[in-house]
Structure formats: structure tokens, C-alpha cells
XYZ file of C-alpha atoms in Angstrom:
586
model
C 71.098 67.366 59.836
C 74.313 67.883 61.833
C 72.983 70.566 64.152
C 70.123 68.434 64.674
C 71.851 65.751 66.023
C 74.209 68.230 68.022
C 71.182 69.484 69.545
C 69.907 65.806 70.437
C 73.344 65.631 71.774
C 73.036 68.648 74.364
C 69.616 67.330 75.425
C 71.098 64.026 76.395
C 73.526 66.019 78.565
C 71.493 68.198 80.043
C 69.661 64.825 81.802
C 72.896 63.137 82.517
C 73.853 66.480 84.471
C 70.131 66.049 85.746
C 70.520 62.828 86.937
C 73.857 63.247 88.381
C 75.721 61.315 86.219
C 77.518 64.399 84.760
C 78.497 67.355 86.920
C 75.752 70.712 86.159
C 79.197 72.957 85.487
C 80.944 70.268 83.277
C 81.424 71.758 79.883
C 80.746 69.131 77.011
C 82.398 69.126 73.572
C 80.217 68.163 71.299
C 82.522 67.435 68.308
C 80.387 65.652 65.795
C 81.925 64.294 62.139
C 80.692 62.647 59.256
C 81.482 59.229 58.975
C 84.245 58.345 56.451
C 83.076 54.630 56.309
C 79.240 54.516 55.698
C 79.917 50.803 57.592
C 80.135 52.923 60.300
C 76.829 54.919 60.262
C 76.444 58.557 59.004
C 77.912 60.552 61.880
C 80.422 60.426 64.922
C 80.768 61.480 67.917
C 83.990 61.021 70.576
C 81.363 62.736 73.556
C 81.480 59.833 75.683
C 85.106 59.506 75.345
C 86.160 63.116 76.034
C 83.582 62.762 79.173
C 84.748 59.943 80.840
C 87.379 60.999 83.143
C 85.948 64.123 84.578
C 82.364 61.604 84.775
C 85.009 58.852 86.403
C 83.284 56.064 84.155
C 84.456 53.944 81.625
C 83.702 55.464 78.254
C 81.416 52.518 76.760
C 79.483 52.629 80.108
C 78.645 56.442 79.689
C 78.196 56.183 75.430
C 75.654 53.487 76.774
C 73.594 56.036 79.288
C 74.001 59.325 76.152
C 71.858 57.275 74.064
C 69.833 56.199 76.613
C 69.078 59.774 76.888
C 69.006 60.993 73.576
C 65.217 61.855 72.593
C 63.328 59.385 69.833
C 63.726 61.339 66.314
C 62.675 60.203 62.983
C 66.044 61.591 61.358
C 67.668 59.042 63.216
C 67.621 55.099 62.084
C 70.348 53.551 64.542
C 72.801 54.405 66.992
C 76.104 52.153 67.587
C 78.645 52.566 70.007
C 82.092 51.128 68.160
C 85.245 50.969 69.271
C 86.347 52.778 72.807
C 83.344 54.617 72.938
C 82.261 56.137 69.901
C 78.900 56.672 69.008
C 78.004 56.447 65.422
C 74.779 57.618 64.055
C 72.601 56.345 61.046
C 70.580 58.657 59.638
C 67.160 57.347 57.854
C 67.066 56.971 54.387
C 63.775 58.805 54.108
C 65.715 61.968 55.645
C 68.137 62.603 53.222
C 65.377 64.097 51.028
C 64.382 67.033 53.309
C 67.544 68.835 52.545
C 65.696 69.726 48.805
C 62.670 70.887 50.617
C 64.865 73.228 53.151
C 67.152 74.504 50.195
C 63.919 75.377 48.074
C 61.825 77.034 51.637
C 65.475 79.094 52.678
C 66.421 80.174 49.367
C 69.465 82.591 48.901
C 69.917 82.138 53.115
C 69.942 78.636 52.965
C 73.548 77.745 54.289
C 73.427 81.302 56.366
C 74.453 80.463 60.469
C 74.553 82.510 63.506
C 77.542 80.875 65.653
C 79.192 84.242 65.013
C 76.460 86.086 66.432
C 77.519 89.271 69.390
C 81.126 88.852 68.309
C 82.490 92.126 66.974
C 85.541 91.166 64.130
C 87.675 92.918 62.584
C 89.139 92.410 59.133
C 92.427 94.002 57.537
C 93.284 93.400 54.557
C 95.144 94.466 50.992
C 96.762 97.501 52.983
C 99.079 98.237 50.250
C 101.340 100.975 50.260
C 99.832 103.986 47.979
C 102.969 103.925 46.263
C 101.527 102.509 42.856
C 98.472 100.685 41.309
C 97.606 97.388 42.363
C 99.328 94.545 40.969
C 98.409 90.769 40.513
C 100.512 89.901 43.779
C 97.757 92.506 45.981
C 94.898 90.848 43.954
C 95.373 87.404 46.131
C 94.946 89.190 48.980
C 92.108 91.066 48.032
C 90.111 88.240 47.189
C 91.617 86.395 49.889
C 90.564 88.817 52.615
C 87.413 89.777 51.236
C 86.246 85.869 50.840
C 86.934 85.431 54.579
C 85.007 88.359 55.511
C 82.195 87.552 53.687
C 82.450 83.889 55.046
C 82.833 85.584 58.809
C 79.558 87.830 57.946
C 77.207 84.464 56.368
C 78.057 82.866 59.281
C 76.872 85.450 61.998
C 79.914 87.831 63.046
C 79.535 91.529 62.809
C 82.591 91.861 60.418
C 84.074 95.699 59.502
C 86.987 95.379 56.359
C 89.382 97.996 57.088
C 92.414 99.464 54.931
C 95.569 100.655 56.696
C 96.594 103.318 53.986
C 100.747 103.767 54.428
C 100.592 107.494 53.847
C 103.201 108.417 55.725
C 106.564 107.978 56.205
C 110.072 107.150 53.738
C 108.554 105.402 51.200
C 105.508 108.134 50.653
C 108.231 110.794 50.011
C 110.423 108.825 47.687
C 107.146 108.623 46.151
C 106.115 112.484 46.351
C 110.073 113.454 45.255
C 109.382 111.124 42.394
C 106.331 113.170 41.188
C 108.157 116.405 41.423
C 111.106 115.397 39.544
C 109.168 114.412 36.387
C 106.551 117.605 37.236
C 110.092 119.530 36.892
C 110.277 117.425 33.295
C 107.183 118.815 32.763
C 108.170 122.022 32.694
C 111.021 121.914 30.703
C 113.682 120.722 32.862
C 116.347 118.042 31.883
C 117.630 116.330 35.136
C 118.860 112.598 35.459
C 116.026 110.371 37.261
C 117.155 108.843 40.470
C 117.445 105.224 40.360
C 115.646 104.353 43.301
C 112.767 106.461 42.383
C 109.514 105.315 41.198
C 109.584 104.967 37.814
C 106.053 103.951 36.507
C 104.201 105.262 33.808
C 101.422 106.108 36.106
C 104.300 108.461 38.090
C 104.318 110.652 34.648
C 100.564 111.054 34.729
C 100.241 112.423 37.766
C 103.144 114.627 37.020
C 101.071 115.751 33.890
C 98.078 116.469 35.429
C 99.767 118.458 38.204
C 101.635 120.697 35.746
C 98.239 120.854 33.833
C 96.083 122.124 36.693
C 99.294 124.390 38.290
C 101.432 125.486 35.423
C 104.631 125.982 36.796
C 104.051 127.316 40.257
C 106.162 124.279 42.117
C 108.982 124.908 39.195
C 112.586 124.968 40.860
C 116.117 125.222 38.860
C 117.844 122.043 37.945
C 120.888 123.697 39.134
C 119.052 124.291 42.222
C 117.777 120.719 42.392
C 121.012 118.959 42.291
C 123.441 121.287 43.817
C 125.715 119.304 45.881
C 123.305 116.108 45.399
C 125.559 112.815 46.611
C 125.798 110.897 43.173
C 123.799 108.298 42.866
C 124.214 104.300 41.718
C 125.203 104.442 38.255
C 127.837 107.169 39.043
C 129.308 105.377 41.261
C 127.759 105.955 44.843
C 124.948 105.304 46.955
C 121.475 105.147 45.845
C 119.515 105.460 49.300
C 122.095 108.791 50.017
C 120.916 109.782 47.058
C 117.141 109.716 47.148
C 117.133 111.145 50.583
C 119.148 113.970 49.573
C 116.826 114.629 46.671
C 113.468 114.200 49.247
C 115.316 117.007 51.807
C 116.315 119.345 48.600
C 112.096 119.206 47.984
C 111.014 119.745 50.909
C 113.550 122.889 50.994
C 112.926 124.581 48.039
C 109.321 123.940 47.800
C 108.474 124.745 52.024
C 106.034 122.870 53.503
C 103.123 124.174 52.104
C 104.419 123.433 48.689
C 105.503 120.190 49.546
C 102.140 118.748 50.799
C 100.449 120.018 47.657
C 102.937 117.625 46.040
C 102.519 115.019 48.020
C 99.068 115.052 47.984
C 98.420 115.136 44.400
C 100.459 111.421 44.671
C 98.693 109.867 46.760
C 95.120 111.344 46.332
C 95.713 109.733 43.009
C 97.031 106.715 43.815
C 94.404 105.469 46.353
C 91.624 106.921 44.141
C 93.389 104.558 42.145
C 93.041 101.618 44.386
C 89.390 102.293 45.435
C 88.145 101.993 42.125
C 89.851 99.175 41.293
C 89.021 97.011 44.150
C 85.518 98.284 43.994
C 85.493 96.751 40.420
C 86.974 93.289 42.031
C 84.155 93.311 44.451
C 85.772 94.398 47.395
C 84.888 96.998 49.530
C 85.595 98.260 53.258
C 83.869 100.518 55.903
C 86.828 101.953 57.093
C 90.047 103.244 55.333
C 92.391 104.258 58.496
C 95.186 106.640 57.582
C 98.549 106.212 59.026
C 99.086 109.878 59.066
C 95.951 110.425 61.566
C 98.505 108.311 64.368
C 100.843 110.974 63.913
C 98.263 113.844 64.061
C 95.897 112.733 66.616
C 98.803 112.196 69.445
C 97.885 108.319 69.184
C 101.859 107.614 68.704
C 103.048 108.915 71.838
C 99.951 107.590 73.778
C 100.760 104.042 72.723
C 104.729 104.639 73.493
C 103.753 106.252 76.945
C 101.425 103.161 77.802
C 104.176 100.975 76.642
C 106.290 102.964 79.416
C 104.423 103.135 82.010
C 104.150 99.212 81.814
C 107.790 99.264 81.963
C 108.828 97.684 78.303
C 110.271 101.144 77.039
C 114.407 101.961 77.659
C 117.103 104.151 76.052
C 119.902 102.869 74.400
C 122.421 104.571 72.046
C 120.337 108.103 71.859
C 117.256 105.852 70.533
C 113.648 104.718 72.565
C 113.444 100.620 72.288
C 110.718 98.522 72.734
C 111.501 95.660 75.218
C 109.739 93.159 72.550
C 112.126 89.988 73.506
C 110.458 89.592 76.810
C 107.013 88.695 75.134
C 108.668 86.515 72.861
C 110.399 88.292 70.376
C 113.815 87.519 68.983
C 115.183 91.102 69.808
C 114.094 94.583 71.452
C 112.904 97.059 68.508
C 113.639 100.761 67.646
C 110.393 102.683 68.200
C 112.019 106.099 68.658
C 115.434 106.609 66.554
C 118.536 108.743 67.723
C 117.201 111.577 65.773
C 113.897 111.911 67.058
C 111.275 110.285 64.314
C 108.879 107.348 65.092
C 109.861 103.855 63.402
C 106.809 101.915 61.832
C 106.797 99.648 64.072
C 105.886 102.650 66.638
C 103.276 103.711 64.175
C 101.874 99.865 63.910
C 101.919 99.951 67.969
C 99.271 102.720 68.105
C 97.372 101.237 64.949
C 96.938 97.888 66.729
C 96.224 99.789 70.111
C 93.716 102.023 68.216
C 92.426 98.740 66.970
C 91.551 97.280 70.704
C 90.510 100.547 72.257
C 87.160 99.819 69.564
C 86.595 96.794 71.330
C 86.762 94.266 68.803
C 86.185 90.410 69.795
C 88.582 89.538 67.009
C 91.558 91.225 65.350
C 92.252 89.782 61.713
C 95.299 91.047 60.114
C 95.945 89.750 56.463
C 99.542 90.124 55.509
C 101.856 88.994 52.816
C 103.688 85.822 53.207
C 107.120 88.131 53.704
C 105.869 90.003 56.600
C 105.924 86.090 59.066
C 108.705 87.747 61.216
C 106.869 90.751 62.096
C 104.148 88.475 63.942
C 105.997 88.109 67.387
C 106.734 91.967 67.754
C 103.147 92.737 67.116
C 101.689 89.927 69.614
C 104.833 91.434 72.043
C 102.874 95.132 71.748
C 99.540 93.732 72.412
C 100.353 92.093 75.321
C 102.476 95.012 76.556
C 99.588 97.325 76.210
C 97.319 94.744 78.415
C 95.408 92.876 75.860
C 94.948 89.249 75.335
C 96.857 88.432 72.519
C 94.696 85.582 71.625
C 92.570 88.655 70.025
C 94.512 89.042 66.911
C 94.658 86.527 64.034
C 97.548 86.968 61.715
C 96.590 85.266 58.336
C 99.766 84.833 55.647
C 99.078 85.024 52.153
C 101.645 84.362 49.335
C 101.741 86.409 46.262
C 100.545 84.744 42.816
C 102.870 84.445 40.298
C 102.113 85.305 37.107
C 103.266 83.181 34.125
C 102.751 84.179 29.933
C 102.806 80.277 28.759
C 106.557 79.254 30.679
C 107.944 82.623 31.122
C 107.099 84.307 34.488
C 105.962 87.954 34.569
C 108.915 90.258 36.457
C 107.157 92.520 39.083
C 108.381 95.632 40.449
C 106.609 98.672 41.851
C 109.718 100.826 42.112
C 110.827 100.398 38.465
C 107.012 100.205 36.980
C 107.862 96.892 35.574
C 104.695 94.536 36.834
C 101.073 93.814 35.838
C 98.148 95.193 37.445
C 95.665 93.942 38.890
C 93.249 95.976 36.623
C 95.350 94.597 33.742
C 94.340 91.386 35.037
C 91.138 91.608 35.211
C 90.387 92.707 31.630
C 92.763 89.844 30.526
C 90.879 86.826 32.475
C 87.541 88.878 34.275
C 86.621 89.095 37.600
C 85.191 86.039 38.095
C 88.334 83.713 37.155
C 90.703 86.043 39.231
C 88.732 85.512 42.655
C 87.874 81.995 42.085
C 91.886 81.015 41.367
C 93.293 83.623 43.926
C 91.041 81.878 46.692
C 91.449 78.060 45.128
C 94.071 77.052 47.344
C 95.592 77.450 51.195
C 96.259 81.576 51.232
C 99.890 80.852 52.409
C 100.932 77.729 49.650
C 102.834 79.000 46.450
C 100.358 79.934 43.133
C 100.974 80.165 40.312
C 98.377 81.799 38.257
C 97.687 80.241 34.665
C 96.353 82.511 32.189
C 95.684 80.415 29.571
C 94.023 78.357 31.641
C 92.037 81.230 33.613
C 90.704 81.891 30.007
C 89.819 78.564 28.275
C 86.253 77.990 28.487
C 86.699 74.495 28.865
C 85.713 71.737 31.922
C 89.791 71.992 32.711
C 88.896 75.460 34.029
C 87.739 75.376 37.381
C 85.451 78.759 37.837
C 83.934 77.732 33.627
C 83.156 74.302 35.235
C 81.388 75.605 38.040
C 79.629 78.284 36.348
C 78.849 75.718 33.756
C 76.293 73.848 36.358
C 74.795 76.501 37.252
C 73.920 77.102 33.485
C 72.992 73.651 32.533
C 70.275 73.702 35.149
C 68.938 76.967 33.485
C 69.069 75.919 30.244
C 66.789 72.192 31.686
C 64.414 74.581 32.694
C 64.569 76.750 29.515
C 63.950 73.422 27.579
C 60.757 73.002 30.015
C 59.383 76.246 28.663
C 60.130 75.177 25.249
C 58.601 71.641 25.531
C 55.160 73.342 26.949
C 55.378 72.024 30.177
C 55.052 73.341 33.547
C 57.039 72.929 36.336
C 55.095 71.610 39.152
C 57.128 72.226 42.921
C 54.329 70.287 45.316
C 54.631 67.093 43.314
C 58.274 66.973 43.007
C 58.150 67.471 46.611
C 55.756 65.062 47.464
C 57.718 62.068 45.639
C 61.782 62.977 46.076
C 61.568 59.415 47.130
C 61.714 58.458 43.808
C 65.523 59.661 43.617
C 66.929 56.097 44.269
C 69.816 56.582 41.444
C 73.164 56.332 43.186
C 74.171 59.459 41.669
C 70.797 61.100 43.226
C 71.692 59.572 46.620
C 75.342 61.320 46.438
C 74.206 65.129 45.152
C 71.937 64.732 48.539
C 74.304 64.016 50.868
C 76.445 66.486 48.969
C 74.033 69.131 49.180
C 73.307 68.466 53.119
C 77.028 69.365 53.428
C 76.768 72.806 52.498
C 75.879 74.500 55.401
C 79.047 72.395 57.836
C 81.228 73.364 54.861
C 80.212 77.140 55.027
C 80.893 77.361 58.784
C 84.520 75.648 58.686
C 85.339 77.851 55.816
C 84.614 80.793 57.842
C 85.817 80.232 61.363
C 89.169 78.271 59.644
C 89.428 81.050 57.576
C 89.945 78.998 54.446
C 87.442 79.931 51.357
C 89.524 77.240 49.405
C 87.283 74.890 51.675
C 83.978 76.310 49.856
C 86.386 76.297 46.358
C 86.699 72.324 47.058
C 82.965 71.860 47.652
C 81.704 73.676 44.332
C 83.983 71.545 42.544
C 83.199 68.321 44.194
C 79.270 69.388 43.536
C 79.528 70.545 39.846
C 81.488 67.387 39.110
C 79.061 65.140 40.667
C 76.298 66.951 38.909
C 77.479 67.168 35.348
C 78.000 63.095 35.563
C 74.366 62.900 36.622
C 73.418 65.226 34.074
C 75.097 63.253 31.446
C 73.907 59.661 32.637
C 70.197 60.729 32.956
C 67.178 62.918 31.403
C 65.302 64.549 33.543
C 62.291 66.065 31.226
C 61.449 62.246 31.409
C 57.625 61.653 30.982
C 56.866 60.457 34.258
C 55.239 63.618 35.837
C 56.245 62.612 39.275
C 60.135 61.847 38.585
C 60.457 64.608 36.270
C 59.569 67.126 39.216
C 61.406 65.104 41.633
C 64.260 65.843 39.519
C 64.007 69.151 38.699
C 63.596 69.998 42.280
C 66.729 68.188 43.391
C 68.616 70.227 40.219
C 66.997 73.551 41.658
C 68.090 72.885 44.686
C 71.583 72.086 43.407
C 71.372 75.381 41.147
C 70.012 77.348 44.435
C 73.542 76.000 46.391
C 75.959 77.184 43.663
C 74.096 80.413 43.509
C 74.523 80.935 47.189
C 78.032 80.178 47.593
C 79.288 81.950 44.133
C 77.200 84.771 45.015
C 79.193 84.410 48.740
C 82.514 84.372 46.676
C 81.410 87.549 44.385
C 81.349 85.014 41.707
C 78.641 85.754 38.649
C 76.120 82.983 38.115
C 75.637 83.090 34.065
C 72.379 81.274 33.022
C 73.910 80.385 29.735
C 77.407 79.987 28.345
């Protein structure tokens, strides 16, 4: 119904820039919005206002000569021009029903759009270090980011989900110096466990499995281990000397070769790990891009030496800086230290380089909520390496907290205290963790409520929802039972019979759907499409409750079932859309 009326819009236009009245080149805005007072029609429209200076007329005058113009439709029952120049539109009553017969003809596509179509997007997401399993703070993103790229995709955009995998750099060998330590356990060795190692239980399994499959090949003295080790926290010194100490001793006594086997077994677990687990949440990508490839390929030093030759590299204090404050940073940032090694930042140059260089319309980058003052620095490097930096999106999300009744859940990946995501999901299912992760604004606080993510009660959100869907299901399992047949053409033929107020607002509900979908996607906000399944299950469980529709008027009773597919047929597409199940009984 909307793009209808945008398109009578654009015709009315078109003969105004015919005629002369509007310049051929003048770009119009057609910004059209549902009325919030039905007083004032069904739809409005500020065209003639946002026209009238560049047409030099007064903006009544030219609402006067759009309508004029705009061709005769039966959709339409009135046009008013109110106020300075708004044009509100009535829509005839006799309309409202073909949104039932479009739902039923489109199906599972019926909400589907192509304003995204030729534009090439990128989405990044999750892009957790491979440091340790998921937990429920990653979860938010993951449905987060795969909810807008779904959204993105329904709505026309060529979308590709990408994972940066962190496989390089400090934190990789803290973790890869962790595994060795308790491989060395494994073998028989007693040694005192660093404090700012990674602790986790999942740390000892690998560990296990390692010493299973290579006995003790990568088996070093303790003595040897520790020999002139600075202490570490609880003996009184430093506990970042300490770990790095412990990472150099490895990669000495086990060489290189050694070493990597080490490290590898860490993090070929680990992000096995991950894959499976967000494959079980319903998220997938076509691209995992490893950090380490920068390093290998080259791609560091190209992006540095493009950042050069623009002139935003200088040398200060024996270390390479990035002139970032020039593009509107706070400061200039390391990108080459004093002895030598890349920064992350360097690393996250070439990534976002590598990232433009595949021609993407649209860079999405989903980060956590703590990672707001890294935004300037990256804009700074795109527009140092001659990009628009209008390209990339950076969406914040904050992490859920997780509460047991009043007492919140302590999270820690270093110390293994924190609950997983997969955890999670066997506590509450799939289904409740995407529905609350996406229910709100990605960057507001959340708390996540467990006892409420399992009640199966109408105080649940996702059991409401699903609940609709399933009441329809089990009308038409009633049907069947009662010996009757459902009959589609004569339900179609008199939807005019829906005259219940209740009827009047599922239609205008349902006719929604498709506007909702598209602001949802291009505002990147699934909680948008959250709002609406709410605001439709509600509306229909009141209607289901008020009214019978197996009634034995032939004529009403398919009217209503059709309207109550339809309805089902709209949940299904967007819970389907959210990677939400659709149970047809609970």
C-alpha cells in the first residue's frame, strides 16, 4: 500500500517536471508516513513542503498541483492537504482487505524487497578472540549481527558475514604458553600456574588431548621452564613480566617448529569450538579472515606504505605513528613500536584496507559496546588510505548480563569463570536466546532473565509469539477434526465481511509488515521486527479470545480463517527471518 502510493507520488512528479513546474534534474524526497491520527487520513507526505523553495512556490500552491497530478486509483478514497502543505491520504476501506489476498499469493516472500538490490555489503560480526569458548556476552552479538544480515539480505543487498579470527599476536601466545604449561602437567611436571594465564577447564582439555596424540615429545624440565622466570603476582611482582617471560622461555626451548605445533593445537580447537557452536545458534558466515594471513601475505606493510606515501606516517621515539589526529582522532597511534613488531591497530589498518580493495558498497563492523573509542582511528585509516569513510558502519552492541534469580553471573575468559554461550543454549534453547538478545536497541544495557527466558507463559515474549503461530494451527487442526474443509476462494471472495474492530486492526497491522521489514534492515535494528511480532501476537490472541471463527456461516468462517492464515503466514516469515522455530503446537 505504501509503495503504491510512493509510486503515484513519482508519477505526479515526473508531470510537474513535464510541465515545467518542477526542474527535470530536481531530486524529490518522497518521505511518506503513516498517519498517527486516523482524523488525518491514512498516510503523509511533507513532498510539497520539501519542494517548495527549489520550485519557488508556496507549499499549499504546489501540494494543490501534486494531486492534481496524481493518477485516479481505487486504493485511494481522499486526498487533503492540512496544515503548511501536507498531503494526507485516505485509503479505501475496501483496500485494506487485499493485503490477505497478497500475503496468501506471496507466501514465505511476502514482506521480501529489493531497495538493496546492486549494493555489495559487508557484515562483521562476533570476531571474538580464539582465546576461549563463547560466552553469553558474544551470544548478543551473534544474534545481533546475524539478524541484521539476514534483514540486509530480505531486503535486497548482496550481504557476505565475515569473522575476523584474532590469531595472532600477545593474547594468542598467552594463550598457546597456557596450553603448554598444563601439557607439561600432563606429563608429570609440578610447576606453579601463572596468574595471568588462561585458566579454563577447556585449557586442560586441549592440554590432554595434545599429550594424548604426542606423548611427551614437547616435554621440557621445570627447572628449565622457570629458570630465572621474574616472579609473578602472588610473590610479589609483576604479572604481565611474568607471562611474557614464560611465552619467550616456550618459544626457546620448544624452537619454532615446536612452538607452532603448540599453538596450533589451541586455537584449531578453540575456533572448531566456535564454529560449531554458532552453527548450532544459527549463524553462519562465508568468510572467516585470519589475522595471521595480514602478516603473511605482506598486506601489513602495504597498508603502512600507502599510509606513507599519503604522508600520515612519522617517527617518533624509535617507533612508526600513524598521524590519526588529523582525521579526527584524539591522538596519533603506534603502528610500528621501538622494537620492530606491528601494533593491532596496524594489523586492523590492512584488515579494513583489505576490506575496500573487494569493493564493498558498505562496510558493517559489529563491535562491543567497549571498543566506541576505537571508531575515530579506524574512520582516520580509511580516509588516509583514500576511501570515503561514509563506507563503513560501526554498530555498538552491549554485552548481556546474566542474572541466576538477583545474583549476577561473574564472567571472565582469563580465569574460566563465565557461562557459555553453549551453556546457554541448553539452559533456555535457541529460540529464547535470539529472540531476547535482539529484543532491544543493540547498544542499551540487558539484562538477560532466565527464569523468564524459560517460563512458558504469555509474560515470555518469544512463548507468546510462538504461541500465535500455534493457535492458528491448532484452528485449523480443529477444522480437520470437525469434518470440514477449508475453502480459500470463498474466504477470499467475502473478506468484506471482517467489519469487527479487532479484524480492521490485524489488517492494518498486517499491511505494516513489509515498511517494518525494510526500516529494520536499513536502520539496522531487528528489535524493530521484535516490536512488530509482539504488537501482532497481542492483537491476535485478543481476537482469538473475543471471537470463534469455525462459526457456521460458510462465508465468515473462511473469511476468517484466511485473515488468521495470513496472520500465521507473517509470523512464519519474520521468525523464520529471525532463525526463530515456528512450533505448530505447544
Amino acid at each position: 500500500m505504501k509503495h503504491k502510493l510512493e509510486y503515484l507520488l513519482q508519477q505526479a512528479v515526473a508531470a510537474l517536471k513535464t510541465q515545467g513546474v518542477l526542474d527535470g534534474e530536481l531530486v524529490a524526497p518522497i518521505n511518506l508516513e503513516r498517519a498517527r491520527d486516523s482524523q488525518h487520513g491514512d498516510f503523509a507526505t511533507n513532498l510539497a513542503m520539501l519542494l517548495a523553495k527549489p520550485a519557488k512556490t508556496n507549499p499549499r500552491q504546489l501540494a494543490e498541483k501534486i494531486i492534481a497530478e496524481i493518477p485516479a486509483d481505487k486504493l485511494i478514497s481522499k486526498i487533503e492537504i492540512a496544515g503548511p502543505g501536507f498531503i494526507n491520504f485516505f485509503i479505501n476501506p475496501d483496500s485494506q482487505f487485499q493485503i490477505v489476498k497478497q500475503i496468501h499469493a506471496a507466501g514465505p516472500e511476502f514482506g521480501l524487497s529489493t531497495i538493496g538490490a546492486g549494493k555489495k555489503v559487508q557484515v562483521e560480526f562476533v570476531s571474538a578472540n580464539p582465546t576461549g569458548p563463547l560466552h553469553v556476552g558474544h551470544g548478543r552479538g551473534a544474534a545481533y549481527g546475524s539478524a541484521v544480515a539476514d534483514l540486509l539480505q530480505a531486503v535486497g543487498f548482496e550481504v557476505e558475514r565475515e569473522y575476523y579470527v584474532n590469531d595472532a599476536g600477545r593474547q594468542m601466545d598467552i594463550l598457546a604458553t597456557s596450553v603448554w604449561l598444563r601439557y607439561l602437567e600432563e606429563c608429570g611436571e609440578v610447576l606453579p600456574f601463572p596468574c595471568n594465564g588462561y585458566r579454563g577447564e577447556y585449557v586442560r582439555e586441549i592440554a590432554f588431548n595434545l599429550h594424548k596424540k604426542s606423548g611427551n615429545e614437547y616435554r621440557r624440565p621445570v627447572e628449565l621452564v622457570l629458570e630465572d622466570i621474574p616472579a609473578d603476582e602472588h610473590q610479589g611482582g609483576d604479572k604481565e613480566k611474568h607471562i611474557d617471560a614464560l611465552i619467550e622461555r616456550a618459544k626457546t626451548l620448544l624452537g619454532p617448529a615446536q612452538y607452532q605445533d603448540v599453538f596450533r593445537a589451541g586455537l584449531d580447537d578453540i575456533l572448531a569450538d566456535i564454529k560449531d557452536d554458532l552453527q548450532a545458534f544459527g549463524v553462519s558466515y562465508q568468510h572467516w579472515f585470519s589475522e595471521r594471513l595480514l602478516m603473511d601475505n605482506g598486506s601489513i606493510q602495504q597498508a603502512l606504505q600507502r599510509l606513507d606515501a599519503a604522508g600520515y606516517l612519522y617517527k617518533q621515539d624509535g617507533a612508526t605513528w600513524f598521524a590519526s589526529s588529523r582525521l579526527g582522532d584524539e591522538k596519533d597511534r603506534v603502528v610500528i613500536r621501538d622494537n620492530g613488531q606491528s601494533t593491532y591497530f596496524a594489523s586492523d589498518i590492512a584488515y579494513h584496507m583489505n576490506k575496500l580493495d573487494r569493493g564493498f558498497d558498505q562496510i558493517v563492523n559489529i563491535w562491543g559496546a567497549d571498543h566506541h573509542g576505537y571508531i575515530p582511528r579506524v574512520k582516520a585509516a580509511m580516509q588516509a588510505l583514500g576511501a570515503d569513510e561514509s563506507k563503513l558502519k560501526v554498530l555498538l552492541v552491549q554485552f548481556a548480563v546474566l542474572y541466576r534469580g538477583t545474583e549476577k553471573v561473574q564472567m571472565s575468559t582469563r580465569s574460566g569463570e563465565f557461562v557459555t554461550l553453549r551453556q546457554l543454549r541448553s539452559e533456555v534453547g535457541r529460540d529464547a536466546c535470539r529472540f531476547f538478545y535482539v529484543m532491544r536497541k543493540s547498544e542499551q544495557h540487558m539484562d538477560f532473565d532466565l527464569k523468564l527466558a524459560t517460563s512458558r507463559s504469555n509474560e515470555n515474549p518469544v512463548y507468546y509469539v510462538q504461541y500465535a503461530h500455534a493457535r492458528v494451527c491448532s484452528v485449523l487442526r480443529q477444522l480437520d477434526e470437525k469434518g470440514r474443509e477449508r475453502n480459500l476462494h470463498l474466504g477470499m471472495e467475502h473478506l468484506n465481511l471482517l467489519t469487527e474492530d479487532q479484524e480492521t486492526a490485524l489488517l492494518t497491522t498486517l499491511s505494516k509488515y513489509s515498511e517494518v521489514l525494510e526500516r529494520a534492515a536499513v536502520q539496522y535494528e531487528p528489535h524493530q521486527l521484535i516490536h512488530y511480532l509482539r504488537e501482532l501476537a497481542n492483537q491476535f490472541h485478543s481476537y482469538y479470545n473475543a471471537h470463534q471463527f469455525l462459526v457456521d456461516d460458510d462465508k465468515l468462517c473462511n473469511a476468517r480463517l484466511n485473515l488468521i492464515c495470513a496472520i500465521k503466514q507473517v509470523l512464519a516469515n519474520a521468525l523464520n527471518l529471525l532463525k526463530i522455530h515456528t512450533p505448530e503446537s505447544m
